[in-house]
Amino acid sequence: MTPLISPKSVALVGASPKQASVGYVIFENLANRFRGKAYFVNPKYDVVEAWGKQFKFYKSISEIPDAIDVVIIAVPAQVVPQVLEEAGKKGAKAAIIISSGFAEVGNKELEDELRALGKMYGIRLLGPNCLGVYNAFDGFDTVFLPAERAGRPPAGPLALISQSGAVAASIMDWAARRGIGLSIMVNYGNKADVGDVELLRYFEKDDRIKVITIYIEGFKYPGEAKRFLDAAREVAKKKPIIAYKAGRGAAAQRAVKSHTAALAGSYEMYRGLFRQAGIIEAANLRDMFDMAKALATQPLPRGNRVLVLTDSGGMGIQAVDALEALGLEVPEIPESIRRDLRRELLPFSALGNPVDVTGSATDQHYKVVLEALLPTAFFDMALVVTLMQVPGLTQNLAEYIIDAKRFRKPIAVVNFGGSEVVQSFTKTLEDAEIPTYSTPDRAAKALWALYEYAKIRGVVRP
Amino acid sequence: MTPLISPKSVALVGASPKQASVGYVIFENLANRFRGKAYFVNPKYDVVEAWGKQFKFYKSISEIPDAIDVVIIAVPAQVVPQVLEEAGKKGAKAAIIISSGFAEVGNKELEDELRALGKMYGIRLLGPNCLGVYNAFDGFDTVFLPAERAGRPPAGPLALISQSGAVAASIMDWAARRGIGLSIMVNYGNKADVGDVELLRYFEKDDRIKVITIYIEGFKYPGEAKRFLDAAREVAKKKPIIAYKAGRGAAAQRAVKSHTAALAGSYEMYRGLFRQAGIIEAANLRDMFDMAKALATQPLPRGNRVLVLTDSGGMGIQAVDALEALGLEVPEIPESIRRDLRRELLPFSALGNPVDVTGSATDQHYKVVLEALLPTAFFDMALVVTLMQVPGLTQNLAEYIIDAKRFRKPIAVVNFGGSEVVQSFTKTLEDAEIPTYSTPDRAAKALWALYEYAKIRGVVRP
């Protein structure tokens, strides 16, 4: 699998100098960003000039002077078997078949032929009818959508396995804009060979990846659910897996069948399977990455008791609403600590839980509360609301919150608004791996995910 | 109430040239943006120079040569009754008491005194302990948080009644950044006099406001729930009301009591009351404004049948999931229309519902589907997914969607991503009053709100 996701040498068959074509965009990706060796194959050209450089184009794979890890195939469907055969004879370890026109349009025989050729030559196949792989670490990128439409996210601890190409592209574009470190995306299209199971196994071993996210509509093959369960159960013991399953109700399942030809199977079946496998389920795409960024950066909690610290009573209440609805505890502050806090906070601060330092708070008040409560055995996590609209808070507050990482308990911050002050505060926290959220319900869900994963890992009792 | 929200002449008692003070920020707001006449009162100053102008400061309200609609009071608590008395003698119709130090800190007698004075002189009181009013139409702004922290949203069809000041300020800041037309915000603080009921009645009559949003933690006075129900029931027949109730579980209700001293009362009681009143309930702050922008711009549907049109099968499925979960219908396309569409769309488009024009779609395909289906009696609304990451779509697509407004059926658009292409497309649609959302669940919720309000208005059978 490594040659497929992190290859050292690649050949692009169907490379093209014609702008906006599939063969052009992948050519551009590989020529400008791939850190390994890239060879371009198209019998129509000898030398192509682009980006101020000259590129030799080969007539066929067999002409390439080096060994090839992965062959990327972007030629019409009927030519693909022949190219795959050449790739096999060349000794390629994997092929990514971008081309469409196979089972998804009823051409099942042609797809079976690919599968047979892959087996014969020992080549792992990704696709056909897929975006393939985006890997920010190695600059390996077979996504044929140009970067000005589908942004490329920065390297970071997250991986995405997506059954849908367009959904994956829109997630990449969204993550790129937000600086979310989604470094590896794999879209397997028709899944003639490599699917979720093989990818889970791969990400289990790739040390650069800390959290695996999955967008899935449904399984396609008999026995796939069982294989998925077996793999996920083992992988989830090492790395968190978050899955978002689309296709829940009757009309949606009809649509799934038409979209990815996935097997029917009730949503309840999938939920049960996720539970058994130790997969955390997301409610939607945003939710998936909200949880992922907490799981990628925060330590696991030893229990479910959350300290809520806020400068807005209203936001504190909303946080408690969300935490309670998710089954997390918001216990009161012990009287002994309360007495101490009262001396250091403003007279009208509320010392329940939430601790409300009020709209007249200063950075120092947050520091005092975090230091008095987070290290104690009474709390396992902190949800910190920092409405920067109030006059007394400065960017220093970010340093105090970052400093509280030394207590080795999960922290999630809520920072609602839009002004420059809010944005630069948010950026400082995120750069220091403190996850921030715009509304309390999202931060609560992230803490819930950490607690769920602590149960899956056996850190706390289920 | 009009003098309170949309005054022609105001006096600010406690105006100050000391930067960053409460009296300074409100002075700055009124001096630079208020379209009516503003008078500043502070016996310590005669003339204050600021922003290249000279401002006369009056010793007391009685010195002001004109009639005053509303007096804004930002002086220490113990001086407030005396100022209020002067305001009464001056014939002011309303007072906004920014000052804190009343019932919220246990000083109930002082607050009772204000109430008695208000009654004696026939002055409506807003506050004490509040942010007061932000009114973008008239430039009337008593919010004492500087604009670089708490942005001021542009004029538009939305009003917000907020029980929490900090929550209101963070909403304003968030709305300002996103260009959301939240023109009037009122925060009543301790609610010594004017509260939700009076404000609902006011917004019922202010023609500039199309949708009323409410952030509420709980009622405070006996009989208030009943009065609220009576008012809301009438207002909701004219304008949509969306409420977000914070303080749901046990720990959250404890926090509400400490924050706004609101009466206990189960969340179920509030939900029942909202239902009876015809108020649409929001799940969180974002949800409230997601629904508000649809209600402010879209016609009401005649039924609950939604057409889902998408270039991404995956996003289409997610949309159907969300619509079904909310009880909306996603019926299949009649075979006769399907036959016509097949001639004009790509061969592998899916013609169920969702209609999936695929990642190879062009703008024209969307136009064809919208024109073939939206005017028919088979559909009441449309949820249109436009993932702009695919290569064939251009900014013209926005024009085709805007053009479909002529069918007078609600449309909500999903446009996930982050690139410039996505952002400018989104802006074009929003400027033309087509609400857009980043994920399908949010668009589905907005259509649900339109259907709910159609039931409340009797446009469709409940």
Tab-separated table of C-alpha atoms in Angstrom, chain A residues 20 104-105 144-151 164 166-167 169-171 173-174 177-178 215 217 244-260 283-286 311-318 320-321 324 330-332 348 350-354 356 359 387-394 416-423 438-442, chain B residues 20 104-105 144-151 164 166-167 169-171 173-174 177-178 215 217 244-260 283-286 311-318 320-321 324 330-332 348 350-354 356 359 387-394 416-423 438-442:
chain	number	residue	atom	x	y	z
A	20	ALA	CA	-8.002	22.203	-17.957
A	104	GLU	CA	-20.627	2.962	-12.670
A	105	VAL	CA	-22.069	3.127	-16.203
A	144	PHE	CA	-7.688	16.331	-11.427
A	145	LEU	CA	-9.550	19.397	-10.156
A	146	PRO	CA	-7.474	22.565	-10.392
A	147	ALA	CA	-6.310	24.093	-7.096
A	148	GLU	CA	-8.095	27.414	-7.671
A	149	ARG	CA	-11.398	25.517	-7.339
A	150	ALA	CA	-10.426	22.660	-5.100
A	151	GLY	CA	-7.829	24.006	-2.640
A	164	SER	CA	-17.397	10.240	-2.922
A	166	ALA	CA	-16.894	15.499	-5.105
A	167	VAL	CA	-17.440	15.372	-1.348
A	169	ALA	CA	-12.816	17.683	-3.184
A	170	SER	CA	-15.147	20.048	-1.353
A	171	ILE	CA	-13.736	18.938	2.015
A	173	ASP	CA	-11.211	23.037	-0.480
A	174	TRP	CA	-12.867	23.818	2.839
A	177	ARG	CA	-9.210	27.688	3.482
A	178	ARG	CA	-9.285	26.979	7.210
A	215	TYR	CA	-16.954	9.441	4.542
A	217	GLU	CA	-22.234	5.728	1.839
A	244	TYR	CA	-19.757	9.957	8.746
A	245	LYS	CA	-22.322	7.661	7.139
A	246	ALA	CA	-24.550	9.243	4.514
A	247	GLY	CA	-27.740	7.552	3.326
A	248	ARG	CA	-29.975	7.026	6.333
A	249	GLY	CA	-33.663	7.194	5.510
A	250	ALA	CA	-35.562	5.443	2.707
A	251	ALA	CA	-35.226	8.151	0.046
A	252	ALA	CA	-31.555	8.612	0.917
A	253	GLN	CA	-30.837	4.902	0.565
A	254	ARG	CA	-32.465	4.910	-2.849
A	255	ALA	CA	-30.062	7.731	-3.755
A	256	VAL	CA	-27.037	5.858	-2.378
A	257	LYS	CA	-27.827	2.913	-4.581
A	258	SER	CA	-27.900	5.139	-7.624
A	259	HIS	CA	-24.765	7.069	-6.605
A	260	THR	CA	-22.195	4.479	-5.552
A	283	ALA	CA	-23.425	13.845	12.539
A	284	ASN	CA	-22.168	15.725	9.479
A	285	LEU	CA	-18.938	16.728	7.721
A	286	ARG	CA	-18.266	19.757	9.916
A	311	ASP	CA	-16.881	35.495	30.616
A	312	SER	CA	-20.465	35.251	29.376
A	313	GLY	CA	-23.118	33.694	31.575
A	314	GLY	CA	-25.240	33.053	28.496
A	315	MET	CA	-22.545	31.180	26.612
A	316	GLY	CA	-21.722	29.218	29.765
A	317	ILE	CA	-25.320	28.090	30.003
A	318	GLN	CA	-25.319	27.044	26.354
A	320	VAL	CA	-23.744	23.267	29.956
A	321	ASP	CA	-26.852	22.534	27.858
A	324	GLU	CA	-25.472	17.635	29.616
A	330	VAL	CA	-20.721	19.505	34.939
A	331	PRO	CA	-20.160	19.127	38.687
A	332	GLU	CA	-20.207	22.026	41.163
A	348	PHE	CA	-19.982	39.292	41.307
A	350	ALA	CA	-20.476	33.230	39.690
A	351	LEU	CA	-18.579	30.367	41.288
A	352	GLY	CA	-20.832	27.497	40.334
A	353	ASN	CA	-19.970	25.519	37.266
A	354	PRO	CA	-19.866	27.410	34.878
A	356	ASP	CA	-18.538	33.008	35.208
A	359	GLY	CA	-17.892	40.607	31.133
A	387	LEU	CA	-15.944	36.139	24.219
A	388	MET	CA	-13.378	38.721	23.175
A	389	GLN	CA	-16.089	41.375	22.722
A	390	VAL	CA	-15.744	42.364	26.387
A	391	PRO	CA	-13.236	45.148	27.028
A	392	GLY	CA	-10.831	43.621	29.567
A	393	LEU	CA	-9.436	40.659	27.619
A	394	THR	CA	-6.229	40.794	25.587
A	416	PHE	CA	-17.744	33.487	18.850
A	417	GLY	CA	-17.611	36.648	16.751
A	418	GLY	CA	-15.859	37.965	13.693
A	419	SER	CA	-13.609	40.955	14.423
A	420	GLU	CA	-9.832	40.943	13.915
A	421	VAL	CA	-9.359	40.575	17.680
A	422	VAL	CA	-11.371	37.348	17.638
A	423	GLN	CA	-9.613	36.027	14.566
A	438	SER	CA	-17.473	29.180	17.225
A	439	THR	CA	-20.353	27.878	19.337
A	440	PRO	CA	-20.551	25.958	22.635
A	441	ASP	CA	-22.323	22.925	21.156
A	442	ARG	CA	-19.398	22.261	18.826
B	20	ALA	CA	-12.339	53.114	26.521
B	104	GLU	CA	-28.125	41.582	39.769
B	105	VAL	CA	-25.899	42.274	42.780
B	144	PHE	CA	-20.575	50.378	25.147
B	145	LEU	CA	-18.227	47.825	23.582
B	146	PRO	CA	-15.941	49.375	20.978
B	147	ALA	CA	-16.595	48.394	17.351
B	148	GLU	CA	-13.148	46.895	16.836
B	149	ARG	CA	-14.120	44.157	19.291
B	150	ALA	CA	-17.866	44.027	18.847
B	151	GLY	CA	-18.561	44.705	15.159
B	164	SER	CA	-27.707	38.266	27.635
B	166	ALA	CA	-22.341	39.338	25.991
B	167	VAL	CA	-24.217	36.861	23.815
B	169	ALA	CA	-22.413	41.476	21.464
B	170	SER	CA	-20.825	38.310	20.115
B	171	ILE	CA	-23.774	37.772	17.754
B	173	ASP	CA	-19.680	40.827	15.927
B	174	TRP	CA	-20.332	37.542	14.118
B	177	ARG	CA	-18.261	39.878	9.747
B	178	ARG	CA	-20.712	37.865	7.653
B	215	TYR	CA	-32.230	34.658	22.833
B	217	GLU	CA	-32.766	32.108	29.327
B	244	TYR	CA	-33.276	29.980	21.141
B	245	LYS	CA	-33.792	28.955	24.762
B	246	ALA	CA	-30.650	28.370	26.788
B	247	GLY	CA	-30.729	26.528	30.110
B	248	ARG	CA	-32.184	23.095	29.503
B	249	GLY	CA	-30.807	20.444	31.845
B	250	ALA	CA	-30.388	20.556	35.614
B	251	ALA	CA	-26.874	22.015	35.770
B	252	ALA	CA	-27.767	24.550	33.079
B	253	GLN	CA	-30.861	25.712	34.985
B	254	ARG	CA	-28.735	26.208	38.089
B	255	ALA	CA	-26.485	28.427	35.949
B	256	VAL	CA	-29.438	30.387	34.517
B	257	LYS	CA	-30.576	31.211	38.016
B	258	SER	CA	-27.173	32.594	38.859
B	259	HIS	CA	-26.820	34.457	35.547
B	260	THR	CA	-30.094	36.266	34.944
B	283	ALA	CA	-31.111	24.485	18.331
B	284	ASN	CA	-28.282	26.994	18.743
B	285	LEU	CA	-27.291	30.538	17.758
B	286	ARG	CA	-26.043	29.610	14.280
B	311	ASP	CA	-23.662	17.924	-8.866
B	312	SER	CA	-22.436	15.631	-6.088
B	313	GLY	CA	-24.233	12.388	-5.391
B	314	GLY	CA	-22.736	12.346	-1.910
B	315	MET	CA	-23.974	15.803	-0.981
B	316	GLY	CA	-27.372	14.969	-2.451
B	317	ILE	CA	-27.626	11.963	-0.167
B	318	GLN	CA	-26.648	14.040	2.854
B	320	VAL	CA	-31.969	13.789	1.695
B	321	ASP	CA	-30.832	12.413	5.062
B	324	GLU	CA	-36.111	13.110	5.857
B	330	VAL	CA	-38.296	13.995	-1.138
B	331	PRO	CA	-40.628	12.467	-3.731
B	332	GLU	CA	-39.460	10.798	-6.938
B	348	PHE	CA	-25.188	9.170	-16.524
B	350	ALA	CA	-29.326	10.247	-11.906
B	351	LEU	CA	-32.953	11.232	-12.375
B	352	GLY	CA	-34.343	10.164	-9.043
B	353	ASN	CA	-34.621	12.751	-6.343
B	354	PRO	CA	-31.867	13.935	-5.820
B	356	ASP	CA	-27.687	14.301	-9.759
B	359	GLY	CA	-19.441	16.263	-11.486
B	387	LEU	CA	-20.126	22.121	-5.381
B	388	MET	CA	-18.039	24.570	-7.371
B	389	GLN	CA	-14.981	22.286	-7.158
B	390	VAL	CA	-16.088	20.489	-10.323
B	391	PRO	CA	-14.661	21.947	-13.534
B	392	GLY	CA	-17.766	22.716	-15.608
B	393	LEU	CA	-19.557	25.236	-13.393
B	394	THR	CA	-19.149	28.999	-13.717
B	416	PHE	CA	-19.236	23.792	0.556
B	417	GLY	CA	-15.566	24.737	0.196
B	418	GLY	CA	-13.317	27.724	0.662
B	419	SER	CA	-11.725	28.897	-2.601
B	420	GLU	CA	-12.326	32.316	-4.149
B	421	VAL	CA	-14.638	30.718	-6.718
B	422	VAL	CA	-16.851	29.383	-3.923
B	423	GLN	CA	-16.814	32.652	-2.023
B	438	SER	CA	-22.044	25.347	3.858
B	439	THR	CA	-23.550	21.936	4.606
B	440	PRO	CA	-26.766	20.168	3.530
B	441	ASP	CA	-28.140	19.790	7.072
B	442	ARG	CA	-28.180	23.561	7.522
